Short mmCIF file of C-alpha atoms in Angstrom, two decimals:
data_model
loop_
_atom_site.label_atom_id
_atom_site.label_comp_id
_atom_site.label_asym_id
_atom_site.label_seq_id
_atom_site.Cartn_x
_atom_site.Cartn_y
_atom_site.Cartn_z
CA MET V 66 -118.44 -205.11 -20.38
CA LYS V 67 -119.30 -204.26 -16.83
CA VAL V 68 -122.63 -205.06 -15.20
CA LEU V 69 -124.22 -203.12 -12.35
CA MET V 70 -124.73 -205.64 -9.54
CA LYS V 71 -125.50 -205.85 -5.86
CA GLY V 72 -122.81 -207.41 -3.70
CA ASN V 73 -125.24 -210.24 -2.97
CA GLU V 74 -125.83 -210.87 -6.69
CA ALA V 75 -122.10 -210.77 -7.44
CA ILE V 76 -121.43 -213.42 -4.80
CA SER V 77 -124.19 -215.62 -6.22
CA GLU V 78 -123.19 -215.45 -9.89
CA ALA V 79 -119.48 -215.72 -9.08
CA ALA V 80 -120.16 -218.89 -7.08
CA ILE V 81 -121.95 -220.46 -10.05
CA GLN V 82 -119.12 -219.38 -12.37
CA ALA V 83 -116.56 -220.80 -9.91
CA GLY V 84 -118.17 -224.22 -10.24
CA CYS V 85 -120.35 -224.27 -7.14
CA THR V 86 -123.02 -226.87 -7.91
CA ALA V 87 -124.72 -227.17 -4.54
CA PHE V 88 -126.20 -224.19 -2.70
CA PHE V 89 -128.16 -224.50 0.53
CA GLY V 90 -129.67 -221.47 2.19
CA TYR V 91 -132.32 -220.04 4.41
CA PRO V 92 -133.78 -216.53 4.19
CA ILE V 93 -132.49 -213.67 6.32
CA THR V 94 -132.01 -209.96 5.62
CA PRO V 95 -129.69 -208.53 4.31
CA GLN V 96 -128.53 -211.58 2.30
CA ASN V 97 -131.88 -212.58 0.77
CA GLU V 98 -130.80 -211.77 -2.79
CA ILE V 99 -128.35 -214.69 -2.67
CA PRO V 100 -130.84 -217.56 -2.16
CA GLU V 101 -133.26 -215.68 -4.45
CA TYR V 102 -130.64 -215.57 -7.20
CA MET V 103 -129.58 -219.15 -6.62
CA SER V 104 -133.17 -220.38 -6.72
CA ALA V 105 -133.53 -218.81 -10.18
CA LYS V 106 -130.13 -219.71 -11.65
CA MET V 107 -128.57 -222.71 -9.95
CA GLU V 108 -130.77 -225.39 -11.48
CA LYS V 109 -130.30 -223.94 -14.98
CA ALA V 110 -126.55 -224.08 -14.37
CA GLY V 111 -126.85 -227.80 -13.67
CA GLY V 112 -126.53 -227.50 -9.91
CA VAL V 113 -128.71 -228.00 -6.86
CA PHE V 114 -130.52 -225.31 -4.90
CA ILE V 115 -132.32 -226.19 -1.70
CA GLN V 116 -134.02 -223.79 0.63
CA ALA V 117 -133.34 -225.71 3.81
CA GLU V 118 -135.71 -225.97 6.75
CA SER V 119 -133.28 -223.93 8.84
CA GLU V 120 -129.74 -222.54 8.90
CA VAL V 121 -128.66 -225.67 10.76
CA GLY V 122 -130.18 -227.81 8.02
CA ALA V 123 -128.38 -225.78 5.34
CA ILE V 124 -124.89 -226.07 6.88
CA ASN V 125 -125.32 -229.83 7.33
CA MET V 126 -126.38 -230.16 3.69
CA VAL V 127 -123.14 -228.34 2.88
CA TYR V 128 -121.32 -230.97 4.95
CA GLY V 129 -122.89 -233.70 2.85
CA ALA V 130 -122.19 -232.04 -0.48
CA ALA V 131 -118.60 -231.23 0.51
CA ALA V 132 -118.08 -234.84 1.62
CA ALA V 133 -119.25 -235.94 -1.82
CA GLY V 134 -116.50 -233.77 -3.31
CA VAL V 135 -118.50 -231.00 -5.00
CA ARG V 136 -118.03 -227.27 -4.64
CA THR V 137 -120.70 -226.11 -2.21
CA MET V 138 -121.79 -222.92 -0.48
CA THR V 139 -124.18 -221.55 2.09
CA THR V 140 -124.84 -217.94 3.00
CA SER V 141 -126.62 -216.18 5.81
CA SER V 142 -126.41 -213.15 8.05
CA SER V 143 -125.09 -212.81 11.59
CA PRO V 144 -127.69 -214.65 13.74
CA GLY V 145 -128.02 -217.28 11.00
CA ILE V 146 -124.24 -217.71 10.91
CA ALA V 147 -124.33 -218.13 14.69
CA LEU V 148 -126.73 -221.04 14.18
CA LYS V 149 -124.33 -222.63 11.68
CA GLN V 150 -121.37 -222.70 14.08
CA GLU V 151 -121.84 -226.32 15.09
CA GLY V 152 -121.78 -227.31 11.43
CA ILE V 153 -118.70 -225.18 10.72
CA SER V 154 -116.86 -226.84 13.60
CA TYR V 155 -117.78 -230.29 12.19
CA LEU V 156 -116.71 -229.24 8.68
CA CYS V 157 -113.33 -228.18 10.09
CA GLY V 158 -113.03 -231.38 12.12
CA ALA V 159 -113.74 -233.42 8.99
CA ASN V 160 -111.43 -231.26 6.80
CA LEU V 161 -114.20 -230.42 4.35
CA PRO V 162 -113.90 -227.58 1.83
CA CYS V 163 -116.81 -225.17 1.40
CA VAL V 164 -117.55 -221.45 1.21
CA ILE V 165 -119.73 -219.61 3.72
CA ALA V 166 -120.68 -215.98 3.14
CA ASN V 167 -121.84 -213.85 6.06
CA VAL V 168 -123.61 -210.66 4.95
CA ALA V 169 -123.37 -209.30 8.46
CA ARG V 170 -125.92 -207.21 10.30
CA CYS V 171 -125.77 -205.64 13.73
CA GLY V 172 -126.12 -207.66 16.92
CA PRO V 173 -126.06 -209.30 19.35
CA GLY V 174 -129.07 -211.61 19.21
CA LEU V 175 -131.47 -210.79 16.42
CA GLY V 176 -130.07 -207.26 16.60
CA GLY V 177 -131.21 -205.38 13.52
CA ILE V 178 -130.95 -205.66 9.75
CA LEU V 179 -128.60 -202.70 9.28
CA PRO V 180 -124.86 -203.20 8.65
CA GLY V 181 -122.48 -204.33 11.36
CA GLN V 182 -118.97 -205.72 11.84
CA SER V 183 -119.53 -207.26 15.23
CA ASP V 184 -119.11 -210.83 13.95
CA TYR V 185 -115.34 -210.37 13.79
CA PHE V 186 -114.62 -212.55 16.80
CA GLN V 187 -117.11 -215.18 15.61
CA ALA V 188 -115.43 -215.31 12.21
CA THR V 189 -111.77 -215.13 13.21
CA ARG V 190 -111.71 -217.04 16.52
CA GLY V 191 -113.34 -220.27 15.46
CA GLY V 192 -116.90 -219.69 16.61
CA GLY V 193 -117.81 -223.27 17.35
CA ASN V 194 -116.18 -225.81 19.65
CA GLY V 195 -112.67 -227.12 19.29
CA ASP V 196 -109.35 -225.84 17.97
CA TYR V 197 -109.83 -224.45 14.49
CA TYR V 198 -109.70 -221.44 12.25
CA THR V 199 -111.24 -220.69 8.90
CA PRO V 200 -109.73 -218.33 6.35
CA VAL V 201 -111.84 -215.13 6.35
CA TYR V 202 -111.96 -212.80 3.35
CA ALA V 203 -113.27 -209.25 3.72
CA PRO V 204 -114.19 -207.57 0.42
CA ALA V 205 -114.59 -203.78 0.28
CA THR V 206 -116.07 -203.44 -3.22
CA VAL V 207 -118.57 -205.47 -5.20
CA GLN V 208 -115.82 -206.29 -7.72
CA GLU V 209 -113.61 -207.57 -4.93
CA ALA V 210 -116.51 -209.68 -3.62
CA TRP V 211 -116.85 -211.21 -7.11
CA ASP V 212 -113.13 -211.99 -7.34
CA MET V 213 -112.89 -213.32 -3.78
CA VAL V 214 -115.56 -215.95 -4.37
CA PHE V 215 -113.29 -217.62 -6.95
CA GLU V 216 -110.32 -217.37 -4.60
CA SER V 217 -112.35 -218.71 -1.67
CA PHE V 218 -113.39 -221.87 -3.51
CA ASP V 219 -109.77 -222.45 -4.56
CA ILE V 220 -108.41 -221.89 -1.05
CA ALA V 221 -111.10 -224.18 0.38
CA ASP V 222 -110.16 -227.00 -2.00
CA LYS V 223 -106.42 -226.44 -1.74
CA TYR V 224 -106.28 -226.61 2.07
CA ARG V 225 -109.44 -228.70 2.68
CA THR V 226 -111.06 -226.09 4.88
CA PRO V 227 -114.25 -224.04 5.07
CA VAL V 228 -113.61 -220.45 3.93
CA GLN V 229 -115.69 -217.52 5.10
CA ILE V 230 -116.43 -214.35 3.17
CA LEU V 231 -117.34 -211.67 5.69
CA LEU V 232 -119.07 -208.64 4.25
CA ASP V 233 -121.75 -206.43 5.71
CA GLY V 234 -125.23 -205.38 4.71
CA MET V 235 -123.87 -202.26 3.07
CA LEU V 236 -121.77 -204.19 0.56
CA GLY V 237 -124.43 -206.87 0.14
CA GLN V 238 -127.07 -204.30 -0.76
CA MET V 239 -125.07 -201.74 -2.74
CA MET V 240 -124.58 -201.88 -6.48
CA GLU V 241 -121.34 -201.27 -8.36
CA PRO V 242 -120.11 -202.12 -11.83
CA VAL V 243 -118.59 -205.59 -11.98
CA GLU V 244 -116.22 -206.97 -14.60
CA MET V 245 -117.57 -210.53 -14.59
CA LYS V 246 -114.19 -212.13 -15.14
CA VAL V 247 -114.28 -215.90 -14.80
CA HIS V 248 -111.01 -216.75 -13.06
CA PRO V 249 -109.47 -220.12 -13.91
CA ARG V 250 -110.29 -222.55 -11.13
CA LEU V 251 -107.91 -224.75 -9.25
CA ASN V 252 -108.65 -228.29 -10.34
CA ILE V 253 -107.64 -230.61 -7.61
CA ASP V 254 -108.31 -234.31 -7.10
CA LYS V 255 -110.38 -235.23 -4.07
CA PRO V 256 -109.40 -238.85 -3.47
CA TRP V 257 -110.89 -238.58 0.03
CA ALA V 258 -114.42 -237.84 -1.23
CA THR V 259 -117.26 -240.22 -0.41
CA ASN V 260 -118.55 -240.22 -3.96
CA GLY V 261 -119.06 -243.90 -4.64
CA ASN V 262 -116.32 -246.12 -6.02
CA ALA V 263 -117.88 -249.52 -6.75
CA ASP V 264 -115.27 -251.14 -4.46
CA LYS V 265 -112.37 -249.99 -6.64
CA ARG V 266 -110.62 -248.40 -3.66
CA PRO V 267 -110.76 -248.73 0.14
CA ARG V 268 -113.84 -247.13 1.68
CA ASN V 269 -113.56 -243.39 2.48
CA THR V 270 -114.96 -242.17 5.76
CA ILE V 271 -115.69 -238.51 6.52
CA THR V 272 -116.02 -237.79 10.22
CA SER V 273 -114.85 -235.39 12.89
CA LEU V 274 -115.10 -238.11 15.54
CA SER V 275 -112.11 -239.90 17.00
CA LEU V 276 -112.23 -241.58 20.39
CA PHE V 277 -108.50 -242.24 20.58
CA GLY V 278 -106.56 -239.36 22.13
CA GLU V 279 -103.35 -239.70 20.23
CA VAL V 280 -105.10 -240.18 16.91
CA LEU V 281 -107.23 -237.08 17.39
CA GLU V 282 -104.26 -235.09 18.60
CA ALA V 283 -102.27 -236.07 15.51
CA MET V 284 -105.18 -234.90 13.33
CA ASN V 285 -105.26 -231.57 15.18
CA LEU V 286 -101.51 -231.09 14.87
CA GLN V 287 -101.72 -231.84 11.15
CA ARG V 288 -104.55 -229.31 10.78
CA PHE V 289 -102.43 -226.65 12.47
CA LYS V 290 -99.57 -227.42 10.08
CA VAL V 291 -102.03 -226.56 7.31
CA TYR V 292 -102.97 -223.37 9.18
CA GLU V 293 -99.29 -222.45 9.28
CA GLU V 294 -99.13 -222.84 5.50
CA ILE V 295 -102.26 -220.70 5.09
CA GLU V 296 -100.75 -217.99 7.31
CA LYS V 297 -97.55 -218.07 5.29
CA ASN V 298 -99.15 -218.06 1.82
CA GLU V 299 -102.53 -216.42 2.00
CA THR V 300 -102.29 -213.40 4.33
CA ALA V 301 -103.42 -210.34 2.38
CA VAL V 302 -103.49 -206.63 3.21
CA GLU V 303 -103.69 -203.30 1.39
CA ASN V 304 -101.20 -200.99 3.08
CA THR V 305 -101.14 -197.40 1.81
CA VAL V 306 -98.93 -195.99 4.60
CA LYS V 307 -95.84 -194.16 3.27
CA GLU V 308 -92.90 -192.38 4.88
CA GLY V 309 -94.20 -189.04 6.15
CA ASP V 310 -97.59 -190.39 7.25
CA THR V 311 -98.29 -189.91 10.94
CA VAL V 312 -101.60 -191.72 11.50
CA ALA V 313 -102.42 -195.20 10.17
CA ILE V 314 -106.15 -195.95 10.18
CA VAL V 315 -107.01 -199.65 10.17
CA ALA V 316 -110.39 -200.60 8.69
CA TYR V 317 -111.78 -203.48 6.64
CA GLY V 318 -114.72 -204.17 4.36
CA ALA V 319 -117.16 -201.51 3.15
CA PRO V 320 -116.51 -199.22 6.15
CA SER V 321 -112.90 -198.88 4.93
CA ARG V 322 -114.36 -196.86 2.04
CA ILE V 323 -115.75 -194.33 4.49
CA VAL V 324 -112.30 -194.14 6.07
CA ARG V 325 -110.85 -193.33 2.64
CA ASN V 326 -113.11 -190.26 2.46
CA ALA V 327 -111.96 -189.24 5.95
CA ILE V 328 -108.33 -189.64 4.86
CA ASP V 329 -108.91 -187.37 1.84
CA GLU V 330 -110.46 -184.78 4.16
CA LEU V 331 -107.56 -185.01 6.63
CA ARG V 332 -104.81 -184.87 4.03
CA ALA V 333 -106.42 -181.74 2.55
CA GLU V 334 -105.86 -180.04 5.90
CA GLY V 335 -102.30 -181.27 6.30
CA ILE V 336 -102.80 -184.30 8.56
CA ASN V 337 -101.04 -187.22 6.88
CA ALA V 338 -103.33 -190.15 7.55
CA ALA V 339 -103.29 -193.38 5.52
CA LEU V 340 -105.24 -196.63 5.36
CA ILE V 341 -104.26 -200.15 6.34
CA ARG V 342 -106.97 -202.50 5.06
CA PRO V 343 -106.73 -206.16 6.08
CA ILE V 344 -108.08 -208.24 3.17
CA THR V 345 -107.84 -211.50 5.09
CA LEU V 346 -109.02 -211.26 8.72
CA TRP V 347 -107.68 -214.72 9.43
CA PRO V 348 -104.84 -215.07 8.73
CA TYR V 349 -104.34 -211.52 10.02
CA PRO V 350 -101.59 -209.30 8.58
CA TYR V 351 -99.83 -208.81 11.93
CA ASP V 352 -96.43 -208.19 10.33
CA THR V 353 -97.68 -205.04 8.62
CA PHE V 354 -97.63 -203.26 11.98
CA GLN V 355 -93.97 -204.06 12.61
CA ASP V 356 -92.77 -202.64 9.30
CA LEU V 357 -94.43 -199.22 9.27
CA PRO V 358 -92.42 -196.10 8.32
CA LYS V 359 -90.71 -194.22 11.17
CA SER V 360 -93.01 -191.22 10.73
CA VAL V 361 -96.05 -193.15 12.05
CA LYS V 362 -97.02 -192.02 15.56
CA HIS V 363 -100.56 -193.30 16.04
CA ILE V 364 -102.78 -196.19 14.98
CA LEU V 365 -106.56 -195.74 14.83
CA VAL V 366 -108.88 -198.71 14.40
CA ALA V 367 -112.28 -197.89 12.88
CA GLU V 368 -114.99 -200.55 12.73
CA LEU V 369 -118.73 -201.01 13.10
CA SER V 370 -118.37 -202.78 16.44
CA MET V 371 -117.21 -202.08 19.98
CA GLY V 372 -113.63 -202.68 18.92
CA GLN V 373 -113.19 -206.35 18.12
CA MET V 374 -110.37 -205.98 15.56
CA VAL V 375 -108.54 -203.75 18.06
CA GLU V 376 -107.28 -206.98 19.66
CA ASP V 377 -105.56 -208.13 16.47
CA VAL V 378 -104.13 -204.68 15.80
CA ARG V 379 -102.72 -204.65 19.36
CA LEU V 380 -101.15 -208.07 18.77
CA GLY V 381 -99.55 -206.74 15.59
CA VAL V 382 -98.46 -203.44 17.11
CA ASN V 383 -97.09 -205.20 20.21
CA GLY V 384 -96.79 -201.97 22.19
CA LYS V 385 -94.94 -200.08 19.47
CA TYR V 386 -97.62 -197.38 18.96
CA PRO V 387 -100.62 -196.09 20.86
CA VAL V 388 -103.75 -197.80 19.48
CA HIS V 389 -106.94 -195.70 19.35
CA PHE V 390 -110.44 -196.82 18.47
CA TYR V 391 -113.56 -195.37 16.89
CA GLY V 392 -116.71 -197.39 16.29
CA ARG V 393 -120.47 -197.29 15.86
CA THR V 394 -122.90 -200.13 16.51
CA GLY V 395 -126.57 -200.98 16.25
CA GLY V 396 -126.55 -200.38 12.50
CA VAL V 397 -125.37 -196.77 12.79
CA VAL V 398 -122.67 -196.24 10.16
CA PHE V 399 -119.97 -193.68 10.93
CA GLU V 400 -119.68 -190.82 8.49
CA PRO V 401 -116.25 -189.69 7.22
CA GLY V 402 -116.36 -186.63 9.49
CA GLU V 403 -116.52 -188.77 12.62
CA ILE V 404 -113.32 -190.60 11.71
CA ALA V 405 -111.67 -187.32 10.73
CA ASN V 406 -112.70 -185.77 14.06
CA LYS V 407 -111.25 -188.72 15.97
CA VAL V 408 -107.93 -188.19 14.18
CA ARG V 409 -108.10 -184.44 14.84
CA GLU V 410 -108.62 -185.23 18.53
CA ILE V 411 -105.57 -187.53 18.51
CA MET V 412 -103.52 -184.78 16.84
CA GLY V 413 -104.76 -182.12 19.29
CA LYS V 414 -106.78 -180.26 16.64
CA PRO V 415 -110.34 -178.96 17.09
CA ALA V 416 -113.28 -181.04 15.85
CA LYS V 417 -115.45 -179.94 12.92
CA PRO V 418 -119.26 -180.11 12.78
CA LEU V 419 -120.62 -183.36 11.31
CA ALA V 420 -122.40 -183.00 7.97
CA SER V 421 -125.00 -185.71 8.67
CA GLY V 422 -125.99 -184.40 12.09
CA GLN V 423 -124.86 -187.66 13.72
CA LYS V 424 -123.43 -187.46 17.23
CA GLN V 425 -119.70 -187.98 17.61
CA MET V 426 -118.84 -190.90 19.91
CA THR V 427 -116.45 -190.11 22.74
CA ASP V 428 -113.90 -192.35 24.45
CA SER V 429 -116.21 -192.60 27.45
CA ASN V 430 -119.03 -193.87 25.16
CA LEU V 431 -116.69 -196.49 23.73
CA LYS V 432 -114.94 -197.46 26.95
CA GLY V 433 -114.18 -201.16 27.03
CA GLY V 434 -113.65 -201.19 23.28
CA ILE V 435 -110.21 -199.65 23.74
CA MET N 41 -118.17 -186.25 -8.73
CA THR N 42 -121.97 -186.01 -8.68
CA ARG N 43 -123.72 -187.01 -5.46
CA MET N 44 -127.42 -187.79 -5.84
CA VAL N 45 -130.34 -188.80 -3.65
CA PHE N 46 -133.57 -190.27 -5.03
CA SER N 47 -136.32 -190.26 -2.44
CA GLY N 48 -140.05 -190.84 -2.18
CA PHE N 49 -142.77 -193.20 -1.00
CA GLY N 50 -142.01 -196.90 -1.21
CA GLY N 51 -143.65 -198.02 -4.47
CA GLN N 52 -142.93 -194.79 -6.38
CA GLY N 53 -139.92 -196.40 -8.01
CA VAL N 54 -137.14 -194.24 -6.56
CA LEU N 55 -134.77 -197.20 -6.21
CA VAL N 56 -135.27 -198.21 -9.84
CA LEU N 57 -134.88 -194.58 -10.93
CA GLY N 58 -131.53 -194.33 -9.16
CA GLU N 59 -130.48 -197.66 -10.64
CA ILE N 60 -131.28 -196.46 -14.17
CA VAL N 61 -129.23 -193.28 -13.67
CA ALA N 62 -126.35 -195.36 -12.25
CA THR N 63 -126.55 -197.84 -15.14
CA ILE N 64 -126.44 -195.07 -17.75
CA ALA N 65 -123.39 -193.54 -16.06
CA MET N 66 -121.69 -196.95 -15.94
CA HIS N 67 -122.26 -197.38 -19.69
CA LYS N 68 -120.59 -194.00 -20.15
CA GLY N 69 -117.47 -195.39 -18.46
CA LYS N 70 -117.95 -193.69 -15.10
CA GLU N 71 -117.37 -195.10 -11.65
CA VAL N 72 -120.74 -195.47 -9.94
CA THR N 73 -122.25 -196.64 -6.68
CA TRP N 74 -125.91 -197.23 -5.84
CA MET N 75 -126.85 -197.67 -2.21
CA PRO N 76 -130.43 -198.20 -1.03
CA SER N 77 -131.78 -197.36 2.38
CA TYR N 78 -132.67 -200.97 3.12
CA GLY N 79 -134.26 -200.58 6.53
CA PRO N 80 -137.68 -202.03 7.35
CA GLU N 81 -139.54 -200.15 4.62
CA MET N 82 -142.72 -200.95 2.75
CA ARG N 83 -145.13 -199.71 0.12
CA GLY N 84 -146.39 -196.34 1.31
CA GLY N 85 -143.43 -195.90 3.67
CA THR N 86 -140.33 -193.96 2.73
CA ALA N 87 -137.55 -195.17 0.49
CA ASN N 88 -134.41 -193.55 -0.84
CA CYS N 89 -131.16 -194.40 -2.52
CA SER N 90 -127.79 -192.73 -2.85
CA VAL N 91 -126.12 -192.66 -6.25
CA ILE N 92 -122.59 -191.38 -6.84
CA VAL N 93 -121.13 -190.87 -10.31
CA ALA N 94 -117.40 -190.10 -10.49
CA ASP N 95 -114.32 -190.26 -12.68
CA THR N 96 -112.22 -191.94 -9.99
CA ALA N 97 -112.76 -194.71 -7.41
CA ILE N 98 -115.60 -193.96 -4.99
CA GLY N 99 -115.13 -194.22 -1.23
CA SER N 100 -118.28 -194.18 0.86
CA PRO N 101 -121.40 -194.99 -1.18
CA ILE N 102 -123.65 -193.21 1.34
CA VAL N 103 -124.89 -189.72 0.43
CA GLN N 104 -126.20 -188.04 3.56
CA SER N 105 -124.82 -184.57 2.93
CA ASP N 106 -123.33 -182.36 0.17
CA ILE N 107 -126.04 -183.49 -2.26
CA ASP N 108 -125.57 -182.23 -5.83
CA ILE N 109 -128.90 -183.47 -7.14
CA LEU N 110 -131.97 -184.28 -5.05
CA CYS N 111 -134.85 -186.01 -6.78
CA ALA N 112 -137.79 -185.73 -4.38
CA MET N 113 -140.97 -187.64 -5.20
CA ASN N 114 -142.89 -186.69 -2.05
CA GLY N 115 -143.07 -184.00 0.63
CA ALA N 116 -141.27 -185.99 3.32
CA SER N 117 -138.27 -186.27 0.98
CA VAL N 118 -138.10 -182.50 0.59
CA ASP N 119 -138.28 -182.04 4.37
CA LYS N 120 -135.56 -184.60 4.99
CA PHE N 121 -133.05 -183.91 2.24
CA LEU N 122 -133.48 -180.27 1.13
CA PRO N 123 -131.30 -178.93 3.98
CA ARG N 124 -128.55 -181.33 2.86
CA VAL N 125 -128.35 -180.11 -0.75
CA LYS N 126 -125.17 -178.20 -1.58
CA PRO N 127 -125.52 -174.49 -2.35
CA GLY N 128 -125.83 -174.35 -6.14
CA GLY N 129 -127.27 -177.88 -6.20
CA LEU N 130 -130.28 -179.05 -8.18
CA VAL N 131 -133.60 -180.07 -6.65
CA LEU N 132 -136.09 -181.95 -8.82
CA VAL N 133 -139.53 -182.02 -7.26
CA ASN N 134 -142.57 -184.12 -8.16
CA SER N 135 -144.97 -181.19 -7.92
CA THR N 136 -148.10 -183.36 -8.21
CA ILE N 137 -147.40 -184.78 -4.76
CA VAL N 138 -145.15 -182.20 -3.11
CA THR N 139 -147.38 -179.37 -1.89
CA GLN N 140 -144.99 -177.37 0.27
CA LYS N 141 -142.79 -174.53 -0.95
CA VAL N 142 -139.21 -175.58 -1.62
CA ASP N 143 -137.74 -173.07 0.75
CA ARG N 144 -134.18 -172.38 -0.35
CA ASP N 145 -132.96 -169.63 -2.63
CA ASP N 146 -129.39 -170.93 -3.06
CA VAL N 147 -130.35 -174.05 -5.02
CA GLU N 148 -131.95 -174.52 -8.41
CA VAL N 149 -135.45 -175.98 -8.17
CA LEU N 150 -137.31 -177.63 -11.04
CA GLU N 151 -140.89 -178.67 -10.50
CA ILE N 152 -142.09 -181.60 -12.60
CA ASN N 153 -145.72 -182.63 -12.60
CA ALA N 154 -144.59 -186.24 -12.67
CA THR N 155 -147.55 -188.19 -11.27
CA ASP N 156 -150.01 -186.16 -13.38
CA ILE N 157 -148.01 -186.78 -16.55
CA ALA N 158 -147.82 -190.48 -15.71
CA GLY N 159 -151.62 -190.43 -15.43
CA GLN N 160 -151.83 -188.75 -18.86
CA VAL N 161 -149.94 -191.62 -20.50
CA GLY N 162 -152.12 -194.09 -18.64
CA ASN N 163 -149.71 -195.66 -16.15
CA LEU N 164 -149.04 -194.02 -12.78
CA ARG N 165 -146.02 -196.24 -12.29
CA VAL N 166 -143.96 -194.28 -14.83
CA ALA N 167 -143.98 -191.15 -12.63
CA ASN N 168 -140.41 -191.97 -11.60
CA MET N 169 -139.29 -191.96 -15.23
CA VAL N 170 -140.86 -188.55 -15.82
CA MET N 171 -138.37 -187.17 -13.27
CA LEU N 172 -135.59 -188.08 -15.74
CA ALA N 173 -136.87 -185.14 -17.81
CA GLY N 174 -135.37 -182.90 -15.12
CA PHE N 175 -131.93 -184.46 -15.65
CA LEU N 176 -132.25 -183.97 -19.42
CA LYS N 177 -133.23 -180.32 -19.01
CA LYS N 178 -130.80 -179.29 -16.28
CA THR N 179 -127.73 -181.56 -16.48
CA ASP N 180 -125.45 -182.98 -19.15
CA LEU N 181 -125.20 -186.38 -17.44
CA PHE N 182 -127.04 -188.24 -20.24
CA THR N 183 -129.38 -187.96 -23.23
CA LEU N 184 -132.77 -189.42 -24.14
CA ASP N 185 -130.95 -191.95 -26.34
CA ASP N 186 -128.93 -193.14 -23.33
CA ILE N 187 -132.18 -193.69 -21.42
CA THR N 188 -133.68 -195.63 -24.33
CA THR N 189 -130.64 -197.91 -24.51
CA VAL N 190 -130.88 -198.80 -20.83
CA LEU N 191 -134.66 -199.30 -20.99
CA LYS N 192 -134.22 -201.69 -23.90
CA GLN N 193 -131.87 -203.78 -21.77
CA ARG N 194 -134.17 -203.63 -18.75
CA PHE N 195 -137.29 -204.60 -20.63
CA ALA N 196 -135.58 -207.20 -22.79
CA GLY N 197 -138.41 -209.67 -22.12
CA ALA N 198 -140.97 -209.61 -24.97
CA ARG N 199 -143.93 -209.24 -22.60
CA SER N 200 -142.95 -205.75 -21.46
CA GLN N 201 -141.70 -204.29 -24.76
CA ASP N 202 -144.60 -201.80 -24.93
CA LEU N 203 -143.36 -200.22 -21.70
CA ILE N 204 -140.41 -198.66 -23.53
CA PRO N 205 -142.37 -196.24 -25.75
CA LEU N 206 -144.68 -195.54 -22.81
CA ASN N 207 -141.74 -194.50 -20.65
CA ILE N 208 -140.16 -192.43 -23.40
CA ARG N 209 -143.44 -190.62 -24.13
CA ALA N 210 -143.78 -189.80 -20.42
CA ILE N 211 -140.26 -188.38 -20.31
CA GLU N 212 -140.90 -186.31 -23.48
CA ILE N 213 -144.06 -184.81 -22.00
CA GLY N 214 -142.04 -184.01 -18.88
CA MET N 215 -139.47 -182.21 -21.01
CA GLY N 216 -142.11 -180.20 -22.80
CA GLU N 217 -143.53 -178.77 -19.61
#
């Protein structure tokens, strides 16, 4: 039986079902339902919930719990995730598994509480100091958010890395039916954990510090070998482009749903547009852009930012197609008609009036993003 | 596909009303989305939610245009959303609060004295539920039994059991109007 749930609630319950026993959070809109849910349910599930004194406190509690070998999570929204970057860098440096969900809002700074996708660079390019990546999952439906939580905990344990789930306020706040399927979890030994051993084994130390150049370099090289494995095994994309399609629109997360409406509208008037939806943002599905059907002439990137993912699409496209961009920021969400109009412009067709009364962005508005 | 907007003052229960309609549709095997306007809103401010019910996967959950059913609990909601209702669409109006004329002749308008009826049954907070009478009268989306089933789930805690008959009585009075 399906249950109607908010994205935030789905992430919370899925985490408990996936065996997360330590949640540390701090309030911020639009992710407040997660700590609220955890405060009500985590203790009953036999786990620990702490409302930390700050985001920095929460991420360092995650560090401690992960070091002790338990499944642990923190969540926040954009400015709060910015505060956690030091901790995320340390978690990566210490090879500690955990899950971090970012229910993103618009920025920069405190920005606003409405949806945004302008944390793409922060999520996919490290974000803190040092050489590191974290796998980044981008759900587009509440069901997918539910399922990805299970996958994220498994991936975190399997590769000993923090995993980020990047959604936006829209998906966090919206409700959809969820099949609350409890996926079997990866059970993996954590012989490295600092969980007390009564002197039965050599002492484990968890640290990101190493003062010897060659030792630290060897650790970094090893970490990048793991990244290579993650890139090889875990890259995920939904590619709906078929022979005969002329425009591929690249979008991720909840905004990709709006693009689907635009695609329906365009196809009804004979413009063959189709969606490429990256499911993992790191590792990024670069190869997809080298294997597109011959009929494809244009790529359009649509995101709620000034064009951050455009960089990855360009890397994938590698000069093969012209890459166009359409975006809104500040919490303004593009309507399907805006995306459709951008494609019409690319195809040399006249624009149509927008149903919502929103103003169409022009290339000169978005200059710098493309 | 049915595209709906539930709108009113914060505190009138428009978000819960939309959630109940979405839940009923989900139980009937439909695809549904419920999307609140979650800006900085408060009691006495404005609140609205978009609900889409469909047979196939739903793209954007935001209903800003092409509204099939508008459920307007206050005057500001009529001003904002009436121009966005599809020709032939349905507009349910809480006529206790909405004083202006619903000025379109290409949509069906049903006035429901929702806040008054809620007062009659002794709890102003059920005004939102009275609006469901409009759905029962003018659409085939669900029945009174469907509503009862969902209310029983919602008020599963023993303390609030008496709210179920209260809600149902309010809806029945709304239907009799």
